[in-house]
mmCIF file of C-alpha atoms (C1' of nucleotides) and ligand atoms in Angstrom:
data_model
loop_
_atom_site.group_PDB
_atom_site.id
_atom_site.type_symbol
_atom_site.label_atom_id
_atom_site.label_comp_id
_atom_site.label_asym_id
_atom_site.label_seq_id
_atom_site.Cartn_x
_atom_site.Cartn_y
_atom_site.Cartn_z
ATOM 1 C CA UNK A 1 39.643 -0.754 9.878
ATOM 2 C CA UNK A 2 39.791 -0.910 5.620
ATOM 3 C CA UNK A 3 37.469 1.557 4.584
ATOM 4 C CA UNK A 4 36.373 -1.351 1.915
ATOM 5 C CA UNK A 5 36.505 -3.972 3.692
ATOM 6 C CA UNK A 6 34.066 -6.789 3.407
ATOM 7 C CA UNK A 7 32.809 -9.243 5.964
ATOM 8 C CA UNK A 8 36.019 -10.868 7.554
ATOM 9 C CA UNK A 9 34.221 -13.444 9.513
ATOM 10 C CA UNK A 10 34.410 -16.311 7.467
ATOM 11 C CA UNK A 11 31.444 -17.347 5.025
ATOM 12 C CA UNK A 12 29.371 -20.492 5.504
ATOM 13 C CA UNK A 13 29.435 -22.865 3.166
ATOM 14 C CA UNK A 14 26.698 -23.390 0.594
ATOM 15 C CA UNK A 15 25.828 -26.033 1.883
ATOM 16 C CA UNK A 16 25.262 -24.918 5.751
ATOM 17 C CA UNK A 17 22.994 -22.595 4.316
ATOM 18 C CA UNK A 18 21.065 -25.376 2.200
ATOM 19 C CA UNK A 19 20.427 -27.369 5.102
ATOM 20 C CA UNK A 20 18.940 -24.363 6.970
ATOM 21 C CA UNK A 21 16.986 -23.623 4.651
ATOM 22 C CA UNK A 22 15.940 -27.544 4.870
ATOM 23 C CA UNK A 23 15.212 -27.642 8.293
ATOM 24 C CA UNK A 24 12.825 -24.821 7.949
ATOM 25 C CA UNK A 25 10.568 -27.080 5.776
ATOM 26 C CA UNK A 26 11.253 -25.456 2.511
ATOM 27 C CA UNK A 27 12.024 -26.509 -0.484
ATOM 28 C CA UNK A 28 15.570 -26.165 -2.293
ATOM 29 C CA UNK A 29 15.133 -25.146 -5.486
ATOM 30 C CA UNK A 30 17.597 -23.710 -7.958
ATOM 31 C CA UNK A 31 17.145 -20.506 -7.463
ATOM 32 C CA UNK A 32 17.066 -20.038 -3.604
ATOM 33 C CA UNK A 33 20.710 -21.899 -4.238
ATOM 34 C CA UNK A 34 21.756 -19.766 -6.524
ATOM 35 C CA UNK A 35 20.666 -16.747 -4.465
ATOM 36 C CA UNK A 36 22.462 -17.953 -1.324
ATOM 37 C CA UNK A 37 25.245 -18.245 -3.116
ATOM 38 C CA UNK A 38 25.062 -14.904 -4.351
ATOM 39 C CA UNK A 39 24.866 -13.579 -1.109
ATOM 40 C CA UNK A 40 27.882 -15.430 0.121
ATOM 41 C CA UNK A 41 30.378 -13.951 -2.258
ATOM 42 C CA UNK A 42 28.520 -10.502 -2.426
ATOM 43 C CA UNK A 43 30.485 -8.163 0.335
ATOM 44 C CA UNK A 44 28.193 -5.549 1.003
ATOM 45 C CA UNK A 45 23.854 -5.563 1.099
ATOM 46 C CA UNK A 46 22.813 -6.637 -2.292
ATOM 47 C CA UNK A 47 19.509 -5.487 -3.611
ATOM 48 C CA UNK A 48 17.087 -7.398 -5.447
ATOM 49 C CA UNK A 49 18.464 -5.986 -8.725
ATOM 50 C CA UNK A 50 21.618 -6.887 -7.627
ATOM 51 C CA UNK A 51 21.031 -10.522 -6.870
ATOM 52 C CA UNK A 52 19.184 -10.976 -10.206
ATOM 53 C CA UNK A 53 22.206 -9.612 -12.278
ATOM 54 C CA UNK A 54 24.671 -11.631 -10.438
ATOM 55 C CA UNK A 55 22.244 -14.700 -11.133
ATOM 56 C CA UNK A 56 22.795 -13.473 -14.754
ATOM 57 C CA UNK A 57 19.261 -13.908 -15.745
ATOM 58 C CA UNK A 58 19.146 -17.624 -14.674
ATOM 59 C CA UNK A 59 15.763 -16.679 -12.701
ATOM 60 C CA UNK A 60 13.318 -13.924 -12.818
ATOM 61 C CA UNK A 61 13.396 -11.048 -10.936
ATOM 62 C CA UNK A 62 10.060 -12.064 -9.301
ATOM 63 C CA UNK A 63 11.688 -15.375 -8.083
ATOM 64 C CA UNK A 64 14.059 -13.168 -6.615
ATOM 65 C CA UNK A 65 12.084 -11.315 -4.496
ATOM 66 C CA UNK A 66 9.889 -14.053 -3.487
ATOM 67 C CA UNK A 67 12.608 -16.066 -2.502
ATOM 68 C CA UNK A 68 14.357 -13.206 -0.783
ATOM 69 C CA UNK A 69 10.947 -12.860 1.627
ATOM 70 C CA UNK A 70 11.010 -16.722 1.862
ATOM 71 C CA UNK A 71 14.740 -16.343 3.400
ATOM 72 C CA UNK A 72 14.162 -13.560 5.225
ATOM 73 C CA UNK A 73 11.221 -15.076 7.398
ATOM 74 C CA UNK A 74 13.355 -18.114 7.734
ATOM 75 C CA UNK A 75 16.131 -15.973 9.431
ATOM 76 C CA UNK A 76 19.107 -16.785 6.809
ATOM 77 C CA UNK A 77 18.890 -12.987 5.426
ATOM 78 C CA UNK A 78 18.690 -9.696 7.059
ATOM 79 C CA UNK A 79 17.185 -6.542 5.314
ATOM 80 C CA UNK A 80 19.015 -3.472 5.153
ATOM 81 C CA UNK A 81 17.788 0.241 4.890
ATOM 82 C CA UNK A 82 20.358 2.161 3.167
ATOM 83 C CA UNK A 83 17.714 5.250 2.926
ATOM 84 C CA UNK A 84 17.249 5.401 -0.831
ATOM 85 C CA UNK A 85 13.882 3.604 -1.440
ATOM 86 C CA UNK A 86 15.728 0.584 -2.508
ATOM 87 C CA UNK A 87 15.580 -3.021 -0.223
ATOM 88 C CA UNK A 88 19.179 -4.996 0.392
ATOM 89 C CA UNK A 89 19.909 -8.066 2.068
ATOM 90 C CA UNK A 90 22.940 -10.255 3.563
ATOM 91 C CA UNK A 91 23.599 -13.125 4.984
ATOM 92 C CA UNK A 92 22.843 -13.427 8.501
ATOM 93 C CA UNK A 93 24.027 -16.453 10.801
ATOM 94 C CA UNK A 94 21.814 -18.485 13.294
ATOM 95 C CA UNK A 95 20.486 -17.187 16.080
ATOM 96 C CA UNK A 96 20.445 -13.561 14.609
ATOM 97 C CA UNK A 97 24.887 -14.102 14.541
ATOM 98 C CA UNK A 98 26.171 -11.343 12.609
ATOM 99 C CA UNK A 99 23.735 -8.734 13.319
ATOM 100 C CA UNK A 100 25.715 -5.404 12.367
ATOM 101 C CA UNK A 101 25.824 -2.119 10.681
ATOM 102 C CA UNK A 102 26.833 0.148 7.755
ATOM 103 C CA UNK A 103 28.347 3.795 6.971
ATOM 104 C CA UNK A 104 27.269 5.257 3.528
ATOM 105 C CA UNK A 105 28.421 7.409 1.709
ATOM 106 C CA UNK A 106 26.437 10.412 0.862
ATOM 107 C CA UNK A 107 27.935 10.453 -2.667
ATOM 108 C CA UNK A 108 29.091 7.064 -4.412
ATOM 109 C CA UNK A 109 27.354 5.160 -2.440
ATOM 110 C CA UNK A 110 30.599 3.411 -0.714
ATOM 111 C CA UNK A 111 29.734 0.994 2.008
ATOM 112 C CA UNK A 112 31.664 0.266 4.806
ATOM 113 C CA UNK A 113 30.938 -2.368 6.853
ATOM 114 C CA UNK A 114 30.851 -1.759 10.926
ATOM 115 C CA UNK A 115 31.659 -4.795 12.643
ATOM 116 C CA UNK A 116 30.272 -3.771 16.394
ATOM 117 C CA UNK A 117 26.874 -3.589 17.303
ATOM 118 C CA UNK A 118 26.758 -0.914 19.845
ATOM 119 C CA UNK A 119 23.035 -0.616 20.391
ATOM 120 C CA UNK A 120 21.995 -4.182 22.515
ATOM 121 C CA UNK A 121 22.471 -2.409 25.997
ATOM 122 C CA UNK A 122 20.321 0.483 24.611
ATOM 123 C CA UNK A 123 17.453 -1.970 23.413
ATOM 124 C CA UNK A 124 17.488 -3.353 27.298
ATOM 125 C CA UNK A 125 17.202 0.643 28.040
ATOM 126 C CA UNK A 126 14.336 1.471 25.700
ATOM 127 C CA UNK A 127 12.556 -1.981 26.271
ATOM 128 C CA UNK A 128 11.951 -1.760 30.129
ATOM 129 C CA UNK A 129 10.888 2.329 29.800
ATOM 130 C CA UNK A 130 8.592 1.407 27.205
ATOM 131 C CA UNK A 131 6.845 -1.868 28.269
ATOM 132 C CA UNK A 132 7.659 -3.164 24.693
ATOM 133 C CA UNK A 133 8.941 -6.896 24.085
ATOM 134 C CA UNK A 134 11.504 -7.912 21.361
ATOM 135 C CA UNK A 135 12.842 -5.243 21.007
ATOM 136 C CA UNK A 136 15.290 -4.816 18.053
ATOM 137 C CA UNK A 137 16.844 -1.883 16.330
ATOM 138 C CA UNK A 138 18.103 -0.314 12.755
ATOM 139 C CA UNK A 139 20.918 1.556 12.285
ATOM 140 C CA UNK A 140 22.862 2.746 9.804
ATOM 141 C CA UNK A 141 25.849 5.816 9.027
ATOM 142 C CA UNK A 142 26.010 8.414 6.718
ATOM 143 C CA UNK A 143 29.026 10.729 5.666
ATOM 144 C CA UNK A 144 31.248 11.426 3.223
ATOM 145 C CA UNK A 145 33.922 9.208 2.114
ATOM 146 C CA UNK A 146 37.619 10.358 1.750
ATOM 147 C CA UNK A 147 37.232 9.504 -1.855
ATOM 148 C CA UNK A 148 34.993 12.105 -2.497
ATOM 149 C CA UNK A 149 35.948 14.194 0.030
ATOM 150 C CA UNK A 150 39.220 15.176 -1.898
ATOM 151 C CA UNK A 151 37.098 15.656 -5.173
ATOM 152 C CA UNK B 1 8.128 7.259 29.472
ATOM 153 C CA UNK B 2 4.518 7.847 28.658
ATOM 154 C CA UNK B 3 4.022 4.970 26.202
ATOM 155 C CA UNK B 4 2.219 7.449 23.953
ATOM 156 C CA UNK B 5 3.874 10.602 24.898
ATOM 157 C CA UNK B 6 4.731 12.947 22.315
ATOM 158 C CA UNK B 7 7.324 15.368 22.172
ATOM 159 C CA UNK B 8 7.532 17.124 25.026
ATOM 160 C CA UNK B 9 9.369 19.844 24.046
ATOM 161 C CA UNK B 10 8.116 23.045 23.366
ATOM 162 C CA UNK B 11 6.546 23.362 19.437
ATOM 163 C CA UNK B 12 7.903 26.486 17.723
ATOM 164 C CA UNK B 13 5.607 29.246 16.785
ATOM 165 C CA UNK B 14 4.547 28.579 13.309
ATOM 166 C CA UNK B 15 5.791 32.357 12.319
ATOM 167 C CA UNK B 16 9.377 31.483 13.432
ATOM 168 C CA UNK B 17 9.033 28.419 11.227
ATOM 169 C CA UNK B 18 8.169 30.752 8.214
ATOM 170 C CA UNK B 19 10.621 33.191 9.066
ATOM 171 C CA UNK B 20 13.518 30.398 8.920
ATOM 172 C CA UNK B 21 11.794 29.352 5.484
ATOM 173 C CA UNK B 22 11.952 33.281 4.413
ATOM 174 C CA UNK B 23 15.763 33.150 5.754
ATOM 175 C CA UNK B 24 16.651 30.115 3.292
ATOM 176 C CA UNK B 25 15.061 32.511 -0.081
ATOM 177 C CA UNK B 26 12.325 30.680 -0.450
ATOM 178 C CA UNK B 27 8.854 31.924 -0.863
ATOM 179 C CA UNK B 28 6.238 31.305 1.912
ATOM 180 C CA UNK B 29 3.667 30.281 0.083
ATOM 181 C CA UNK B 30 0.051 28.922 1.420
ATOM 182 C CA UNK B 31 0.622 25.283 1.219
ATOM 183 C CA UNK B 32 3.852 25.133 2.600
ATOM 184 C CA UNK B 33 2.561 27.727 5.459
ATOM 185 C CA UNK B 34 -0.333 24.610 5.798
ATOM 186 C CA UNK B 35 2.094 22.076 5.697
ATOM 187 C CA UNK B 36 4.460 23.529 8.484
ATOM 188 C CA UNK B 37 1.507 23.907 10.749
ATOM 189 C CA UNK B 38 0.541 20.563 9.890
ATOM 190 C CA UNK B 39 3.684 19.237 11.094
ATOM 191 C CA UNK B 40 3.848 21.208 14.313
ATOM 192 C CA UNK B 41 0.311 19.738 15.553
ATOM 193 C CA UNK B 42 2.034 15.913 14.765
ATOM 194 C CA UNK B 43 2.687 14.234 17.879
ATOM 195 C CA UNK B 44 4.488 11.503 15.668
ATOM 196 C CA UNK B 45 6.306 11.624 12.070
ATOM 197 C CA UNK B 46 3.771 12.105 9.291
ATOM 198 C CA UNK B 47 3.471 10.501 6.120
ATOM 199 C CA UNK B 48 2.892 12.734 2.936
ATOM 200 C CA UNK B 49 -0.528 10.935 2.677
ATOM 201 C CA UNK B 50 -1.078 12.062 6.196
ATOM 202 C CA UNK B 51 -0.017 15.571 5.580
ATOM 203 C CA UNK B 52 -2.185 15.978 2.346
ATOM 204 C CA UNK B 53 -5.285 14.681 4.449
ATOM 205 C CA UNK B 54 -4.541 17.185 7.524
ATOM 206 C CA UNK B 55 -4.987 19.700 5.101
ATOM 207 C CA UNK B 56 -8.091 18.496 3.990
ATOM 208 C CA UNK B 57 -7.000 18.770 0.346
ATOM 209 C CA UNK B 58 -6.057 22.175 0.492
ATOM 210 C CA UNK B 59 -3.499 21.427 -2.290
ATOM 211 C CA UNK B 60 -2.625 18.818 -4.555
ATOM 212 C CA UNK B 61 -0.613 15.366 -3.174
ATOM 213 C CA UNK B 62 2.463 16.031 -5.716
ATOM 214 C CA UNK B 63 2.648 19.222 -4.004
ATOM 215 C CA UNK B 64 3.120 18.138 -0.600
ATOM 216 C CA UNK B 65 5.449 15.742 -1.991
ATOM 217 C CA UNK B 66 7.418 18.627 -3.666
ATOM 218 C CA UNK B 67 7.088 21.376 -0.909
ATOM 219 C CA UNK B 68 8.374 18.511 2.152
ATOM 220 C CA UNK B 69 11.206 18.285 -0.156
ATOM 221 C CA UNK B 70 12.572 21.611 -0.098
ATOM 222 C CA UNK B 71 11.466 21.776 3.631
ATOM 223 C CA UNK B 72 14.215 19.114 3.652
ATOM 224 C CA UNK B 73 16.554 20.542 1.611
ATOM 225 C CA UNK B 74 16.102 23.787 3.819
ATOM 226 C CA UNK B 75 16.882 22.030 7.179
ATOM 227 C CA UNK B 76 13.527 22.392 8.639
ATOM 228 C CA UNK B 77 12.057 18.693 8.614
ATOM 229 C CA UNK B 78 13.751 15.463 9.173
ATOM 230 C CA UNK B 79 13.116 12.406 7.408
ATOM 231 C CA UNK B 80 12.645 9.184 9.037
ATOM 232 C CA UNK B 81 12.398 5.526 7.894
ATOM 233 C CA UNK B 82 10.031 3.172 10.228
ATOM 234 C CA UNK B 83 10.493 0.123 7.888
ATOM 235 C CA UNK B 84 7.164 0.419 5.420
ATOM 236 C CA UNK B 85 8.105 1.717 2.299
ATOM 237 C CA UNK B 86 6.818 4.990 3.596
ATOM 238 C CA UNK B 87 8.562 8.280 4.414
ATOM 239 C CA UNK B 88 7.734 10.288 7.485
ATOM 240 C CA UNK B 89 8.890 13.419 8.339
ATOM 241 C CA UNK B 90 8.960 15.759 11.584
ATOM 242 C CA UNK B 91 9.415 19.351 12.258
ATOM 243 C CA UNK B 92 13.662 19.334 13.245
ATOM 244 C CA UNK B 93 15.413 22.526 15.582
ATOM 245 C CA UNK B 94 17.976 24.935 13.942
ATOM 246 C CA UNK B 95 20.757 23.391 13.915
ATOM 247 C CA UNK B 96 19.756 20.114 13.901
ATOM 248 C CA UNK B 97 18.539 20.386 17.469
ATOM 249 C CA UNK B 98 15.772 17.898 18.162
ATOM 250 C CA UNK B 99 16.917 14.786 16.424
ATOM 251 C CA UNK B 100 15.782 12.052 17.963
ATOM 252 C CA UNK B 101 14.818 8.583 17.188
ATOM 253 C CA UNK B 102 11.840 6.075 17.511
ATOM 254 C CA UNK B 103 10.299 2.689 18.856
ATOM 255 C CA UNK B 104 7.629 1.149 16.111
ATOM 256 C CA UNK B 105 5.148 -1.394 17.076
ATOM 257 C CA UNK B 106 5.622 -4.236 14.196
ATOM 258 C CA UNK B 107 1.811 -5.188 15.306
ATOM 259 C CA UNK B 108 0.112 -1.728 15.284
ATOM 260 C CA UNK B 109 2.635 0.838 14.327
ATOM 261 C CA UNK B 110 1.964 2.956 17.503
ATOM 262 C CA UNK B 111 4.802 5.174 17.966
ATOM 263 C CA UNK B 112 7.136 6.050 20.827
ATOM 264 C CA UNK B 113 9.056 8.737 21.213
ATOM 265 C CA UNK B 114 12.223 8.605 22.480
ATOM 266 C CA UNK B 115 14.332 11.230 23.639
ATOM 267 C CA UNK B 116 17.579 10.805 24.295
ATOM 268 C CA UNK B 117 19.853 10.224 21.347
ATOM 269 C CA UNK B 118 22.959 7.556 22.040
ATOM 270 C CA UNK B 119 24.628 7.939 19.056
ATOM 271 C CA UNK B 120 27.294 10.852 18.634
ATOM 272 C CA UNK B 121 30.119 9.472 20.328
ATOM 273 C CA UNK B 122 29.602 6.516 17.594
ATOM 274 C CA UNK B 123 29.483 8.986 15.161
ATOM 275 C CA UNK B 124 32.924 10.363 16.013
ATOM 276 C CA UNK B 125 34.277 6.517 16.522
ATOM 277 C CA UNK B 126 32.861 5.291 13.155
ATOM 278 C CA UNK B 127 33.855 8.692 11.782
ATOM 279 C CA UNK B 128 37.753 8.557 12.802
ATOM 280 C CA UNK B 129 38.014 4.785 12.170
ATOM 281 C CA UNK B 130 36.789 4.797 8.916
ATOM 282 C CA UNK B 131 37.982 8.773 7.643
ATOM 283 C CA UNK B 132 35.094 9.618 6.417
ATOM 284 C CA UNK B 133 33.831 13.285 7.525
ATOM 285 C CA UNK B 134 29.951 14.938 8.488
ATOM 286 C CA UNK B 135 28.884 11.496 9.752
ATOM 287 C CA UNK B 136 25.423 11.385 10.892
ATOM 288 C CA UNK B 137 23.238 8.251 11.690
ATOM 289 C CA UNK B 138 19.623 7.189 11.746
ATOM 290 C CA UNK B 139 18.427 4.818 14.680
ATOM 291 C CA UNK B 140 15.322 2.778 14.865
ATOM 292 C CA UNK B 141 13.660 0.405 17.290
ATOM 293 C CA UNK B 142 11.061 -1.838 16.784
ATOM 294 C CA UNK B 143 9.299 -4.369 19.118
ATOM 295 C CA UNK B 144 5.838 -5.378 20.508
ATOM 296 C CA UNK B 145 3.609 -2.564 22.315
ATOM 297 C CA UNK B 146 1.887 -3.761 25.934
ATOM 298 C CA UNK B 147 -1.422 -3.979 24.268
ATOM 299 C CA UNK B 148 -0.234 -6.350 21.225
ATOM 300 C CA UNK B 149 1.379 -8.297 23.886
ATOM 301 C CA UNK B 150 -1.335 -9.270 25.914
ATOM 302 C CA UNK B 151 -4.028 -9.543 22.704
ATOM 303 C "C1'" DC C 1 -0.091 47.602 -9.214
ATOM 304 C "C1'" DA C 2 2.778 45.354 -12.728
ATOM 305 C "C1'" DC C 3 6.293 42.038 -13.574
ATOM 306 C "C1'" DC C 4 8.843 37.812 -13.399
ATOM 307 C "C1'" DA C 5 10.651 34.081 -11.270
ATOM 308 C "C1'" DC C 6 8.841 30.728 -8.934
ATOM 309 C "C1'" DC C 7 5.027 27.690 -7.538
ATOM 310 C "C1'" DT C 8 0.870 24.865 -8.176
ATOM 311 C "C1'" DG C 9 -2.627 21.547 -10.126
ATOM 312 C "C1'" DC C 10 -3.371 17.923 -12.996
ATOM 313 C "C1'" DA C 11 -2.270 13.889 -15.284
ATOM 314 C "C1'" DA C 12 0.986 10.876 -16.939
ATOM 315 C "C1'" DA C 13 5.327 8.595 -16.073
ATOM 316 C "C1'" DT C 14 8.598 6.061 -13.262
ATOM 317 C "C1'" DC C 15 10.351 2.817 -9.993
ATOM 318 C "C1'" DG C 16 10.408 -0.760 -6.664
ATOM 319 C "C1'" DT C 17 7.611 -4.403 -5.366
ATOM 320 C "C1'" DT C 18 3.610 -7.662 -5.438
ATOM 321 C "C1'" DT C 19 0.307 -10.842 -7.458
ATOM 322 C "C1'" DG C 20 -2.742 -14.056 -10.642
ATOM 323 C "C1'" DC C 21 -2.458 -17.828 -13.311
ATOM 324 C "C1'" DA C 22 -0.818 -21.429 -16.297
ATOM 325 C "C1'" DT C 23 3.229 -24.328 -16.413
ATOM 326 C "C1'" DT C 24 7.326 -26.584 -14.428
ATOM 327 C "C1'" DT C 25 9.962 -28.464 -10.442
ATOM 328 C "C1'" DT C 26 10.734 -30.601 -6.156
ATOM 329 C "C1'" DT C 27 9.636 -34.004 -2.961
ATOM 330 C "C1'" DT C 28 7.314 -38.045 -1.386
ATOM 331 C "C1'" DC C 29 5.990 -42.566 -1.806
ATOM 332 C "C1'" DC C 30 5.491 -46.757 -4.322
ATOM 333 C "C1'" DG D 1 13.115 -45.220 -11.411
ATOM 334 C "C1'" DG D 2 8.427 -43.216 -11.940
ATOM 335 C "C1'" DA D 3 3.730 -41.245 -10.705
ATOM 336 C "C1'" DA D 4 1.171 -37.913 -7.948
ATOM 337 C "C1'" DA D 5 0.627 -34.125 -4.843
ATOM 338 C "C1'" DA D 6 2.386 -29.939 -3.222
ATOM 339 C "C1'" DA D 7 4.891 -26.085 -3.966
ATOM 340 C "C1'" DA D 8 7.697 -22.890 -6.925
ATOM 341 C "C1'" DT D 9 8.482 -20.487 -11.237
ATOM 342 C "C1'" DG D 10 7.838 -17.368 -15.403
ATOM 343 C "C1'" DC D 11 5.437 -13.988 -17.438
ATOM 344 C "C1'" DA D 12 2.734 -10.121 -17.530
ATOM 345 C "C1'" DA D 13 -0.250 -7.205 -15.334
ATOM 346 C "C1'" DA D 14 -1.292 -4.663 -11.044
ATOM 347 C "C1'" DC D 15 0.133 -1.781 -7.343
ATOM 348 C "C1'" DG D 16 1.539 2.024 -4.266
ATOM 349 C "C1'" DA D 17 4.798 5.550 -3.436
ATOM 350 C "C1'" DT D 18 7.110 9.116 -5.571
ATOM 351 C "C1'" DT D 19 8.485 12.076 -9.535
ATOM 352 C "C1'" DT D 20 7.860 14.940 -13.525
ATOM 353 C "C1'" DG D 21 6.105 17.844 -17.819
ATOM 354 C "C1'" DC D 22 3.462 21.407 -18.806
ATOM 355 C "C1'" DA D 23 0.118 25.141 -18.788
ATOM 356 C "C1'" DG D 24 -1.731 28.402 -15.824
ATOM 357 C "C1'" DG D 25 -1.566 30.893 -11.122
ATOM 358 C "C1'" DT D 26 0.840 33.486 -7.210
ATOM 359 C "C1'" DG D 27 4.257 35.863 -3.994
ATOM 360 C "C1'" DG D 28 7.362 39.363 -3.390
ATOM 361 C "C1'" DT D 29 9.711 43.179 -5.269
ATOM 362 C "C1'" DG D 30 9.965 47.778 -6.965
HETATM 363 MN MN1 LIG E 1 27.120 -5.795 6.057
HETATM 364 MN MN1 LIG E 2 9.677 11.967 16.695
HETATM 365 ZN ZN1 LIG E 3 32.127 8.475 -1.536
HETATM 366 ZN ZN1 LIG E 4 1.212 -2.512 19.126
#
DNA sequence: CACCACCTGCAAATCGTTTGCATTTTTTCC
DNA sequence: GGAAAAAATGCAAACGATTTGCAGGTGGTG
């Protein structure tokens, strides 16, 4: 595994993601483009910050986030947790494709990204003890990376 | 399961909590005595808004907010993140003993407990695949409770 | 019981995120 | 292509969670 590697699956075009966004009855507008496309070169979780700089100011940073929630409940972005109080997203594929997870580190901040999920026979586990439907999960890695484990 | 259960394992004595506070050099002071014993009558992680209204305003919001921290700092709580913007935090065994994870109603937040934690041969797997070191994780599930289903 | 480092209350600041409203865009339909 | 309706944007203000500065109060030690 490269400790900073990015996704390797391969990214959708702009325009897949256009017409998804389409078929969900919403409207393409120039920024949900441009945002898409940011996503699909960024190679780890972007934040809402993020996105806006990389759109170099060609939107506001409210469009951002609404248009963020707008992709999110249309299932073409997935929200990550990276336990500072701060929101990031990334492309997800149809039918919940791509679902995955990250390792942190504790000190810069490095993301790797983990290309198993190992958690779906565990949400069959915890679903049927509990009684609880649709059941997804979270999860994310901390630790510290050999970067800054040398200094 | 019991669908509401909460930890089943035995609370710790409020004056060993102290005495691991004492142990760190810290100074046991009335609100953080108040917030411990807060903690240890939570069935389910607890919010500092929570906290600061179990004590009935003994003492002042920022310093619940500052006195969890060093609880933290000190090894005695945990922090968890159920997907609000909202940290919760629960009493956690020396030596990390107790961690556990969670399953979050996304209709009406009830709270399961869950016991068993899957995760630390991942942790060694991510850990030697990636070189990073201390790896630790933080595992969520979310999904519908049996009386959100049916209503 | 006095001292000092540490802690607390209070209020203001900060940060991420959301929202109201007037204006601009996108889409639909001629 | 152009007009009209519906929806999206920009801007600034509001918001909720969390942090912080400072002046006064307290715990633990000798
Ligand atoms: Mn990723
Ligand atoms: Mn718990
Ligand atoms: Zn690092
Ligand atoms: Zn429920």
């Amino acid at each position: 595994m490269d400790p900073h590697g990015a996704h390797p699956s391969s990214k959708p075009l702009l325009e897949t993601l256009t017409a998804r966004l389409r078929n969900m009855a919403h409207r393409l507008t120039t920024p949900r483009r441009d945002i898409l496309d940011a996503l699909r070169r960024g190679a780890h979780p972007m934040s809402h910050r993020q996105i806006h700089s990389a759109l170099r100011g060609s939107c506001d940073l409210a469009t951002v986030y609404r248009s963020v929630h707008l992709l999110e409940s249309a299932g073409l972005v997935q929200r990550f947790d990276l336990g500072d109080g701060v929101r990031r997203y990334e492309l997800l594929g149809e039918d919940g494709h791509g679902h995955h997870h990250h390792l942190v580190c504790r000190r810069c901040d490095r993301v790797v990204e983990l290309l198993e999920c190992f958690a779906p026979e565990l949400e069959q586990r915890v679903a049927s003890q509990s009684g609880y439907s649709g059941v997804t999960h979270r999860l994310e890695f901390f630790g510290t990376c050999p970067a800054c484990q040398s200094a």
